[in-house]
Amino acid sequence: MTFTPAITGTGVFTPELSISNAELVVAFNAYADRFNAENADAIAAGEIEAKAHSSEEFILKASGIERRYVMDKDGILDPAVMHPVLRQRSDDEPSIMAEMGVDAANKALAAAGKTAADVGAVICAASNLERAYPAVAIEIQELLGVQGFAFDMNVACSSATFGIQAAADMVRSGSIKSALVVNPEICSAHLEWRDRDCHFIFGDVATATLIERAEDATGLYFEIRSTRCATEFSNNIRNNNGYLRRSRPAGMVDRRDMQFMQNGRKVFKEVLPMVSSHIAGHMGDEGVTAGDLKRLWLHQANKSMNDFIGKKVLGRDPAPGEQPNILQDYANTSSAGSIIAFSQNSDDMQSGDLGIICSFGAGYSVGSVIVERRG
Ligand code: CO8
């Protein structure tokens, strides 16, 4: 016997603090001036390159991002620090990722009219985890009071859709009745705020999605018609930080590759065709045409990228609201982006309406979820 999986609730934890492009550029430029003054001799001797200023106009034009939420603002904007400063918590306190995840998870449960007693599993799917073990998912499970099991997974920006596929498959097969897929993303802690090419890209947030058997839904829900995941190895988005760091010569030195690095132009060029053909193939195999689609909730990395994908998938420019972006307010929140867009822009859909959630990023990875409004 198989069951029909459905998304019955979503929740978003949004940090209280946010940084505008103007604030970000002032801090970066102060850092660049300071760096150039401190290294004036080496720069004059041609040994190192001077740091160029960042610009608000460039950021908005290149990405569409206007501001980003963060877990700490002071450290990021201090030219002498340039990264978030987060309090060390004791092992007896909830960890920061678990706390963010629990907030989003409780909102998803409330949206579905359910409690922790209705949940059979927790998947914490995120692009980075604050410790190696024990799994953050198991801590979230404990804090929520969920029975069953929990595990962490990481597929960078595609973590949420890959997590939804894992949960939907388990619900479909009957091995669990329901699962929470939780995506706490503290991107600010692995972003290199001292690099003007990327310092504007990311923000912090947590999202959660409750997946249940459709028959257990108490209100309106989204039936998960089909999911599809794909990966293809690429070094164009990479972070070399990891547990072997200490074991390597000069491993603990402040190195550029210990934070997020990307070849943005190449990513742009290579990921666009990959995502467009992935969505087209998924729709084709499910008998879904562009005319059937009411909404696209895309990964929130770059406005031009989303405009391009929307046009490719629909065969025309998307109408306002058809392909909602949230990146102007949240920036790229890695795996959480498409779920924020879905959570904030799906209540108005009518029974029978179809949409696609799609995320893509490092790996490369791409995941799509075709959903149908029901109830
Ligand atoms: N201010 C002013 N000028 C700038 C700035 C700046 N801040 N930054 C760069 N410039 C300059 C460049 O130096 C360059 O100058 P020149 O032409 O003289 O060399 C010029 O502006 C143009 O630069 P680019 O070619 O880099 O600009 P693009 O138009 O390509 O835009 C983007 C850059 C926005 C990065 C764009 O390439 C892009 O969005 N690419 C796709 C990125 C993407 O989608 N990446 C996905 C990554 S997310 C993911 O997978 C999750 C990873 C895990 C999470 C990590 C959390 C930290």
CSV table of C-alpha atoms and ligand atoms in Angstrom, one decimal:
chain,number,residue,atom,x,y,z
A,1,MET,CA,0.0,0.0,0.0
A,2,THR,CA,1.3,3.5,-0.8
A,3,PHE,CA,0.2,6.8,0.4
A,4,THR,CA,0.0,10.3,-1.2
A,5,PRO,CA,2.5,12.7,0.4
A,6,ALA,CA,1.4,16.3,0.9
A,7,ILE,CA,2.9,19.6,2.2
A,8,THR,CA,0.5,20.6,5.0
A,9,GLY,CA,2.3,23.5,6.6
A,10,THR,CA,5.4,25.7,6.3
A,11,GLY,CA,7.1,28.1,8.7
A,12,VAL,CA,9.8,30.8,8.4
A,13,PHE,CA,12.1,32.0,11.2
A,14,THR,CA,13.3,35.5,10.2
A,15,PRO,CA,16.2,37.0,12.3
A,16,GLU,CA,15.4,40.4,13.9
A,17,LEU,CA,18.5,42.1,12.4
A,18,SER,CA,18.9,43.2,8.8
A,19,ILE,CA,21.7,44.9,6.8
A,20,SER,CA,20.9,47.2,3.9
A,21,ASN,CA,23.1,47.4,0.9
A,22,ALA,CA,24.1,51.0,2.0
A,23,GLU,CA,25.2,49.8,5.4
A,24,LEU,CA,27.1,46.9,3.9
A,25,VAL,CA,29.0,49.0,1.4
A,26,VAL,CA,30.0,51.6,4.0
A,27,ALA,CA,31.5,48.8,6.2
A,28,PHE,CA,33.2,47.1,3.2
A,29,ASN,CA,34.7,50.3,1.9
A,30,ALA,CA,36.0,51.2,5.4
A,31,TYR,CA,37.6,47.7,5.6
A,32,ALA,CA,39.1,48.1,2.1
A,33,ASP,CA,40.6,51.5,3.0
A,34,ARG,CA,42.0,50.1,6.2
A,35,PHE,CA,43.5,47.1,4.4
A,36,ASN,CA,45.1,49.3,1.7
A,37,ALA,CA,46.6,51.6,4.4
A,38,GLU,CA,48.0,48.7,6.4
A,39,ASN,CA,49.5,47.1,3.3
A,40,ALA,CA,50.5,50.2,1.4
A,41,ASP,CA,54.2,49.1,1.0
A,42,ALA,CA,53.3,45.7,-0.3
A,43,ILE,CA,50.7,47.1,-2.7
A,44,ALA,CA,53.2,49.7,-4.0
A,45,ALA,CA,55.7,46.9,-4.5
A,46,GLY,CA,53.1,45.0,-6.5
A,47,GLU,CA,53.2,42.1,-4.0
A,48,ILE,CA,49.5,42.2,-3.2
A,49,GLU,CA,46.5,43.9,-4.9
A,50,ALA,CA,44.8,46.9,-3.4
A,51,LYS,CA,41.1,46.3,-2.5
A,52,ALA,CA,38.6,48.1,-4.7
A,53,HIS,CA,35.5,49.7,-3.2
A,54,SER,CA,32.1,48.0,-3.4
A,55,SER,CA,29.0,49.8,-4.7
A,56,GLU,CA,25.3,49.7,-4.0
A,57,GLU,CA,24.5,50.2,-7.6
A,58,PHE,CA,26.5,47.2,-8.7
A,59,ILE,CA,24.9,44.9,-6.0
A,60,LEU,CA,21.4,45.8,-6.9
A,61,LYS,CA,22.0,45.6,-10.7
A,62,ALA,CA,24.0,42.3,-10.5
A,63,SER,CA,21.8,40.5,-8.0
A,64,GLY,CA,18.5,42.3,-7.3
A,65,ILE,CA,19.4,42.1,-3.6
A,66,GLU,CA,18.4,45.1,-1.4
A,67,ARG,CA,19.0,43.8,2.1
A,68,ARG,CA,19.7,40.6,4.1
A,69,TYR,CA,18.7,39.3,7.6
A,70,VAL,CA,21.5,38.2,9.8
A,71,MET,CA,22.0,36.6,13.3
A,72,ASP,CA,24.6,39.2,14.2
A,73,LYS,CA,25.1,42.6,12.6
A,74,ASP,CA,27.8,44.3,14.7
A,75,GLY,CA,30.6,41.9,13.8
A,76,ILE,CA,29.8,41.9,10.1
A,77,LEU,CA,29.8,45.7,9.9
A,78,ASP,CA,32.9,46.2,12.0
A,79,PRO,CA,35.8,46.8,9.6
A,80,ALA,CA,38.2,45.2,12.1
A,81,VAL,CA,36.1,42.0,12.4
A,82,MET,CA,34.0,41.4,9.1
A,83,HIS,CA,32.2,38.3,10.3
A,84,PRO,CA,29.3,37.6,12.6
A,85,VAL,CA,30.2,37.2,16.3
A,86,LEU,CA,27.9,34.6,17.9
A,87,ARG,CA,27.9,33.8,21.6
A,88,GLN,CA,29.5,30.5,22.7
A,89,ARG,CA,26.6,28.4,24.1
A,90,SER,CA,27.1,25.7,26.7
A,91,ASP,CA,26.4,22.1,25.7
A,92,ASP,CA,23.3,22.2,27.9
A,93,GLU,CA,21.7,25.1,26.0
A,94,PRO,CA,19.9,24.7,22.7
A,95,SER,CA,22.4,25.2,19.8
A,96,ILE,CA,21.7,28.2,17.6
A,97,MET,CA,20.8,26.2,14.5
A,98,ALA,CA,18.4,24.1,16.6
A,99,GLU,CA,16.8,27.1,18.1
A,100,MET,CA,16.2,28.7,14.7
A,101,GLY,CA,14.9,25.4,13.3
A,102,VAL,CA,12.5,24.8,16.2
A,103,ASP,CA,11.0,28.3,15.7
A,104,ALA,CA,10.3,27.6,12.0
A,105,ALA,CA,9.1,24.0,12.8
A,106,ASN,CA,6.6,25.2,15.4
A,107,LYS,CA,5.2,27.7,12.8
A,108,ALA,CA,4.9,24.9,10.2
A,109,LEU,CA,3.1,22.7,12.8
A,110,ALA,CA,0.7,25.6,13.7
A,111,ALA,CA,0.0,26.3,10.0
A,112,ALA,CA,-0.9,22.6,9.6
A,113,GLY,CA,-3.0,22.4,12.8
A,114,LYS,CA,-0.7,19.7,14.1
A,115,THR,CA,1.6,19.1,17.1
A,116,ALA,CA,4.9,17.3,17.6
A,117,ALA,CA,3.0,14.2,18.5
A,118,ASP,CA,1.8,14.0,14.8
A,119,VAL,CA,5.4,13.9,13.5
A,120,GLY,CA,7.4,10.7,12.8
A,121,ALA,CA,10.8,12.1,11.7
A,122,VAL,CA,12.9,15.3,11.5
A,123,ILE,CA,15.3,16.0,8.7
A,124,CYS,CA,17.7,18.9,9.2
A,125,ALA,CA,18.7,19.8,5.6
A,126,ALA,CA,21.1,22.7,5.3
A,127,SER,CA,24.2,23.9,3.5
A,128,ASN,CA,26.4,23.9,6.6
A,129,LEU,CA,26.1,22.4,10.1
A,130,GLU,CA,27.4,24.0,13.2
A,131,ARG,CA,29.0,20.8,14.5
A,132,ALA,CA,29.9,17.4,13.3
A,133,TYR,CA,27.8,15.5,15.9
A,134,PRO,CA,25.4,14.8,17.4
A,135,ALA,CA,23.1,15.6,14.5
A,136,VAL,CA,21.3,19.0,14.8
A,137,ALA,CA,18.2,17.2,13.6
A,138,ILE,CA,18.2,15.0,16.7
A,139,GLU,CA,18.5,18.0,18.9
A,140,ILE,CA,15.5,19.6,17.1
A,141,GLN,CA,13.6,16.4,17.5
A,142,GLU,CA,14.4,16.4,21.3
A,143,LEU,CA,13.4,20.1,21.7
A,144,LEU,CA,10.1,19.6,19.8
A,145,GLY,CA,9.3,16.4,21.6
A,146,VAL,CA,9.0,14.3,18.4
A,147,GLN,CA,9.1,10.5,18.6
A,148,GLY,CA,10.8,8.4,15.8
A,149,PHE,CA,14.1,9.4,14.3
A,150,ALA,CA,16.0,12.3,12.9
A,151,PHE,CA,19.1,12.9,10.7
A,152,ASP,CA,21.1,15.7,9.1
A,153,MET,CA,21.7,16.1,5.4
A,154,ASN,CA,23.6,18.6,3.2
A,155,VAL,CA,23.1,19.3,-0.5
A,156,ALA,CA,24.0,23.0,-0.3
A,157,CYS,CA,21.3,25.2,-1.8
A,158,SER,CA,19.3,22.2,-2.8
A,159,SER,CA,19.1,20.7,0.7
A,160,ALA,CA,15.4,21.6,1.2
A,161,THR,CA,14.1,20.0,-2.0
A,162,PHE,CA,16.3,16.9,-1.6
A,163,GLY,CA,15.0,16.7,2.0
A,164,ILE,CA,11.4,17.0,0.8
A,165,GLN,CA,12.0,14.2,-1.7
A,166,ALA,CA,13.5,12.0,1.1
A,167,ALA,CA,10.5,12.8,3.4
A,168,ALA,CA,7.9,12.4,0.6
A,169,ASP,CA,9.3,9.0,-0.4
A,170,MET,CA,9.2,7.7,3.2
A,171,VAL,CA,5.6,8.9,3.6
A,172,ARG,CA,4.7,7.4,0.2
A,173,SER,CA,6.1,4.0,1.2
A,174,GLY,CA,4.5,4.0,4.6
A,175,SER,CA,7.7,3.8,6.6
A,176,ILE,CA,6.7,7.1,8.4
A,177,LYS,CA,3.4,9.0,8.6
A,178,SER,CA,4.9,12.4,8.5
A,179,ALA,CA,8.2,14.4,8.6
A,180,LEU,CA,9.4,17.8,9.3
A,181,VAL,CA,12.1,19.1,6.9
A,182,VAL,CA,13.9,21.9,8.7
A,183,ASN,CA,16.4,24.3,7.0
A,184,PRO,CA,18.4,26.5,9.4
A,185,GLU,CA,20.8,28.6,7.3
A,186,ILE,CA,23.5,30.8,9.0
A,187,CYS,CA,25.1,31.7,5.7
A,188,SER,CA,26.7,34.8,7.2
A,189,ALA,CA,29.1,32.5,9.1
A,190,HIS,CA,30.5,30.9,6.0
A,191,LEU,CA,30.3,34.0,3.7
A,192,GLU,CA,33.6,35.9,3.1
A,193,TRP,CA,32.5,39.5,4.0
A,194,ARG,CA,36.0,40.7,3.0
A,195,ASP,CA,35.5,39.8,-0.7
A,196,ARG,CA,33.6,42.4,-2.7
A,197,ASP,CA,32.7,39.8,-5.4
A,198,CYS,CA,30.4,38.0,-3.0
A,199,HIS,CA,30.0,40.0,0.3
A,200,PHE,CA,26.4,41.0,-0.7
A,201,ILE,CA,25.1,37.6,-1.6
A,202,PHE,CA,23.9,35.8,1.5
A,203,GLY,CA,21.6,36.1,4.5
A,204,ASP,CA,20.4,34.1,7.5
A,205,VAL,CA,17.0,32.4,8.0
A,206,ALA,CA,15.3,29.1,8.9
A,207,THR,CA,12.4,27.4,7.1
A,208,ALA,CA,10.4,24.2,7.9
A,209,THR,CA,8.1,22.1,5.9
A,210,LEU,CA,5.7,19.5,7.3
A,211,ILE,CA,5.1,16.5,4.9
A,212,GLU,CA,2.2,14.2,5.8
A,213,ARG,CA,-0.1,11.7,4.2
A,214,ALA,CA,-2.7,13.8,2.3
A,215,GLU,CA,-5.5,11.9,4.1
A,216,ASP,CA,-4.2,13.3,7.4
A,217,ALA,CA,-4.4,17.0,6.3
A,218,THR,CA,-6.8,19.0,8.4
A,219,GLY,CA,-7.1,21.9,6.0
A,220,LEU,CA,-5.9,23.0,2.6
A,221,TYR,CA,-2.7,21.4,1.5
A,222,PHE,CA,-0.4,20.8,-1.4
A,223,GLU,CA,-0.2,17.3,-2.8
A,224,ILE,CA,3.3,16.3,-3.8
A,225,ARG,CA,2.7,15.1,-7.3
A,226,SER,CA,6.3,14.3,-8.0
A,227,THR,CA,9.9,15.1,-7.0
A,228,ARG,CA,13.2,15.0,-9.0
A,229,CYS,CA,16.8,15.5,-7.8
A,230,ALA,CA,20.0,15.7,-9.9
A,231,THR,CA,23.6,16.4,-9.2
A,232,GLU,CA,26.7,17.0,-11.3
A,233,PHE,CA,30.2,17.6,-9.8
A,234,SER,CA,31.6,21.1,-10.1
A,235,ASN,CA,34.3,23.1,-8.3
A,236,ASN,CA,32.7,26.4,-9.2
A,237,ILE,CA,31.0,26.8,-5.8
A,238,ARG,CA,33.3,25.5,-3.1
A,239,ASN,CA,34.3,25.8,0.6
A,240,ASN,CA,37.3,23.8,1.7
A,241,ASN,CA,36.7,24.1,5.5
A,242,GLY,CA,36.3,20.8,7.2
A,243,TYR,CA,37.4,18.5,9.9
A,244,LEU,CA,40.8,17.7,8.2
A,245,ARG,CA,41.8,21.4,8.4
A,246,ARG,CA,43.9,21.0,11.6
A,247,SER,CA,45.7,18.0,10.1
A,248,ARG,CA,47.1,19.9,7.1
A,249,PRO,CA,50.2,22.1,6.9
A,250,ALA,CA,49.1,25.7,7.7
A,251,GLY,CA,45.6,24.3,8.0
A,252,MET,CA,44.4,26.8,10.7
A,253,VAL,CA,45.8,29.9,8.8
A,254,ASP,CA,43.1,32.5,7.8
A,255,ARG,CA,42.7,31.3,4.2
A,256,ARG,CA,40.3,32.5,1.5
A,257,ASP,CA,39.1,29.0,0.7
A,258,MET,CA,37.9,28.4,4.2
A,259,GLN,CA,34.8,30.4,3.4
A,260,PHE,CA,32.3,30.3,0.5
A,261,MET,CA,34.0,30.8,-2.9
A,262,GLN,CA,32.5,30.8,-6.3
A,263,ASN,CA,33.2,31.6,-10.0
A,264,GLY,CA,29.9,33.5,-10.2
A,265,ARG,CA,29.9,34.0,-14.0
A,266,LYS,CA,30.5,30.3,-14.7
A,267,VAL,CA,27.9,29.3,-12.2
A,268,PHE,CA,25.4,31.6,-13.9
A,269,LYS,CA,26.2,30.2,-17.4
A,270,GLU,CA,26.3,26.5,-16.4
A,271,VAL,CA,23.5,26.3,-13.9
A,272,LEU,CA,20.9,28.1,-16.0
A,273,PRO,CA,20.7,25.5,-18.8
A,274,MET,CA,21.0,22.7,-16.2
A,275,VAL,CA,18.0,24.0,-14.2
A,276,SER,CA,15.9,24.9,-17.3
A,277,SER,CA,16.3,21.5,-18.8
A,278,HIS,CA,15.8,19.7,-15.5
A,279,ILE,CA,12.4,21.5,-14.9
A,280,ALA,CA,11.4,20.9,-18.6
A,281,GLY,CA,12.2,17.2,-18.3
A,282,HIS,CA,10.4,16.8,-15.0
A,283,MET,CA,7.3,18.6,-16.3
A,284,GLY,CA,7.4,16.6,-19.5
A,285,ASP,CA,7.6,13.2,-17.7
A,286,GLU,CA,4.7,14.2,-15.5
A,287,GLY,CA,2.6,15.5,-18.4
A,288,VAL,CA,2.6,19.0,-17.0
A,289,THR,CA,2.7,21.8,-19.7
A,290,ALA,CA,3.7,25.5,-19.2
A,291,GLY,CA,0.0,26.4,-19.6
A,292,ASP,CA,-0.9,24.2,-16.6
A,293,LEU,CA,1.6,25.9,-14.2
A,294,LYS,CA,0.2,28.6,-11.9
A,295,ARG,CA,3.4,29.3,-10.0
A,296,LEU,CA,7.2,28.9,-9.9
A,297,TRP,CA,8.9,29.2,-6.5
A,298,LEU,CA,12.6,29.3,-7.5
A,299,HIS,CA,15.8,29.2,-5.6
A,300,GLN,CA,16.6,32.8,-4.5
A,301,ALA,CA,20.2,33.5,-5.7
A,302,ASN,CA,19.9,36.1,-8.4
A,303,LYS,CA,17.0,38.1,-10.0
A,304,SER,CA,18.3,37.9,-13.6
A,305,MET,CA,18.8,34.1,-13.1
A,306,ASN,CA,15.2,33.7,-12.0
A,307,ASP,CA,13.9,35.9,-14.8
A,308,PHE,CA,15.7,33.8,-17.3
A,309,ILE,CA,14.5,30.4,-15.9
A,310,GLY,CA,10.9,31.7,-15.6
A,311,LYS,CA,10.9,32.8,-19.2
A,312,LYS,CA,12.5,29.5,-20.4
A,313,VAL,CA,10.0,27.3,-18.4
A,314,LEU,CA,6.9,29.3,-19.3
A,315,GLY,CA,7.9,30.3,-22.8
A,316,ARG,CA,7.1,33.9,-22.1
A,317,ASP,CA,7.9,36.6,-19.5
A,318,PRO,CA,6.3,35.5,-16.2
A,319,ALA,CA,3.3,37.7,-15.2
A,320,PRO,CA,3.6,39.6,-11.8
A,321,GLY,CA,3.2,37.1,-9.0
A,322,GLU,CA,3.7,34.1,-11.1
A,323,GLN,CA,7.3,33.7,-10.1
A,324,PRO,CA,7.6,35.5,-6.8
A,325,ASN,CA,11.1,36.6,-5.6
A,326,ILE,CA,11.9,37.3,-1.9
A,327,LEU,CA,15.7,37.7,-2.5
A,328,GLN,CA,15.4,41.5,-2.5
A,329,ASP,CA,14.6,41.3,1.3
A,330,TYR,CA,16.4,38.1,2.3
A,331,ALA,CA,19.3,37.8,-0.2
A,332,ASN,CA,20.4,34.2,-1.0
A,333,THR,CA,19.5,32.1,2.0
A,334,SER,CA,20.8,28.9,0.4
A,335,SER,CA,18.3,26.0,0.8
A,336,ALA,CA,15.7,28.1,2.5
A,337,GLY,CA,15.1,30.6,-0.4
A,338,SER,CA,12.5,28.6,-2.5
A,339,ILE,CA,10.7,27.6,0.7
A,340,ILE,CA,10.4,31.2,1.9
A,341,ALA,CA,9.0,32.1,-1.6
A,342,PHE,CA,6.5,29.2,-1.4
A,343,SER,CA,5.5,29.9,2.2
A,344,GLN,CA,4.8,33.6,1.6
A,345,ASN,CA,3.2,33.2,-1.9
A,346,SER,CA,0.9,30.2,-2.0
A,347,ASP,CA,-2.1,30.9,0.2
A,348,ASP,CA,-4.1,32.4,-2.7
A,349,MET,CA,-3.8,29.3,-4.9
A,350,GLN,CA,-7.0,27.5,-5.8
A,351,SER,CA,-7.8,23.7,-5.6
A,352,GLY,CA,-6.3,22.0,-8.7
A,353,ASP,CA,-3.7,24.7,-9.3
A,354,LEU,CA,-0.2,23.4,-10.0
A,355,GLY,CA,3.2,24.9,-9.1
A,356,ILE,CA,6.9,23.9,-9.0
A,357,ILE,CA,9.3,24.5,-6.1
A,358,CYS,CA,12.9,24.4,-7.5
A,359,SER,CA,16.2,24.9,-5.9
A,360,PHE,CA,19.7,24.8,-7.3
A,361,GLY,CA,23.3,25.5,-6.4
A,362,ALA,CA,26.6,24.0,-5.2
A,363,GLY,CA,27.4,20.5,-6.2
A,364,TYR,CA,26.1,21.3,-8.7
A,365,SER,CA,22.7,20.2,-7.5
A,366,VAL,CA,19.1,20.8,-8.6
A,367,GLY,CA,15.8,19.6,-7.0
A,368,SER,CA,12.2,20.2,-8.1
A,369,VAL,CA,8.9,19.4,-6.5
A,370,ILE,CA,5.7,19.5,-8.5
A,371,VAL,CA,2.8,20.3,-6.2
A,372,GLU,CA,-1.0,20.6,-6.6
A,373,ARG,CA,-3.3,22.6,-4.4
A,374,ARG,CA,-6.0,20.5,-2.7
A,375,GLY,CA,-8.7,20.6,-0.2
B,1,CO8,N1,30.9,46.4,-6.3
B,1,CO8,C1,31.4,46.9,-7.4
B,1,CO8,N2,31.9,46.2,-8.4
B,1,CO8,C2,32.0,44.9,-8.2
B,1,CO8,C3,31.6,44.2,-7.0
B,1,CO8,C4,31.0,45.0,-6.0
B,1,CO8,N3,30.6,44.5,-4.9
B,1,CO8,N4,31.8,42.9,-7.1
B,1,CO8,C5,32.4,42.7,-8.3
B,1,CO8,N5,32.5,43.9,-9.0
B,1,CO8,C6,33.1,44.1,-10.3
B,1,CO8,C7,34.0,42.9,-10.8
B,1,CO8,O1,35.3,43.1,-10.2
B,1,CO8,C8,33.9,43.0,-12.3
B,1,CO8,O2,34.8,44.0,-12.7
B,1,CO8,P1,35.6,43.8,-14.1
B,1,CO8,O3,34.6,43.7,-15.1
B,1,CO8,O4,36.5,45.0,-14.1
B,1,CO8,O5,36.4,42.5,-13.9
B,1,CO8,C9,32.5,43.5,-12.5
B,1,CO8,O6,32.0,44.1,-11.3
B,1,CO8,C10,31.5,42.4,-12.9
B,1,CO8,O7,31.7,41.3,-12.0
B,1,CO8,P2,31.1,39.9,-12.2
B,1,CO8,O8,31.4,39.4,-13.5
B,1,CO8,O9,31.5,39.0,-11.0
B,1,CO8,O10,29.5,40.3,-12.0
B,1,CO8,P3,28.3,39.5,-12.5
B,1,CO8,O11,27.4,40.3,-13.3
B,1,CO8,O12,28.6,38.1,-12.9
B,1,CO8,O13,27.5,39.3,-11.1
B,1,CO8,C11,27.1,37.6,-9.4
B,1,CO8,C12,28.1,38.6,-10.0
B,1,CO8,C13,26.0,38.4,-8.7
B,1,CO8,C14,27.8,36.8,-8.3
B,1,CO8,C15,26.5,36.7,-10.5
B,1,CO8,O14,27.6,36.2,-11.2
B,1,CO8,C16,25.7,35.6,-9.9
B,1,CO8,O15,24.7,35.7,-9.3
B,1,CO8,N6,26.0,34.3,-10.3
B,1,CO8,C17,25.3,33.1,-9.9
B,1,CO8,C18,25.7,32.9,-8.5
B,1,CO8,C19,24.9,31.8,-7.9
B,1,CO8,O16,23.8,31.5,-8.1
B,1,CO8,N7,25.5,31.1,-7.0
B,1,CO8,C20,24.9,30.1,-6.3
B,1,CO8,C21,25.6,30.1,-5.1
B,1,CO8,S1,24.6,29.6,-3.8
B,1,CO8,C22,24.9,28.0,-3.3
B,1,CO8,O17,25.1,27.1,-4.1
B,1,CO8,C23,24.9,27.7,-1.9
B,1,CO8,C24,26.3,27.5,-1.4
B,1,CO8,C25,26.3,27.3,0.0
B,1,CO8,C26,25.9,28.5,0.8
B,1,CO8,C27,27.0,29.4,1.1
B,1,CO8,C28,26.6,30.4,2.2
B,1,CO8,C29,27.7,31.4,2.5
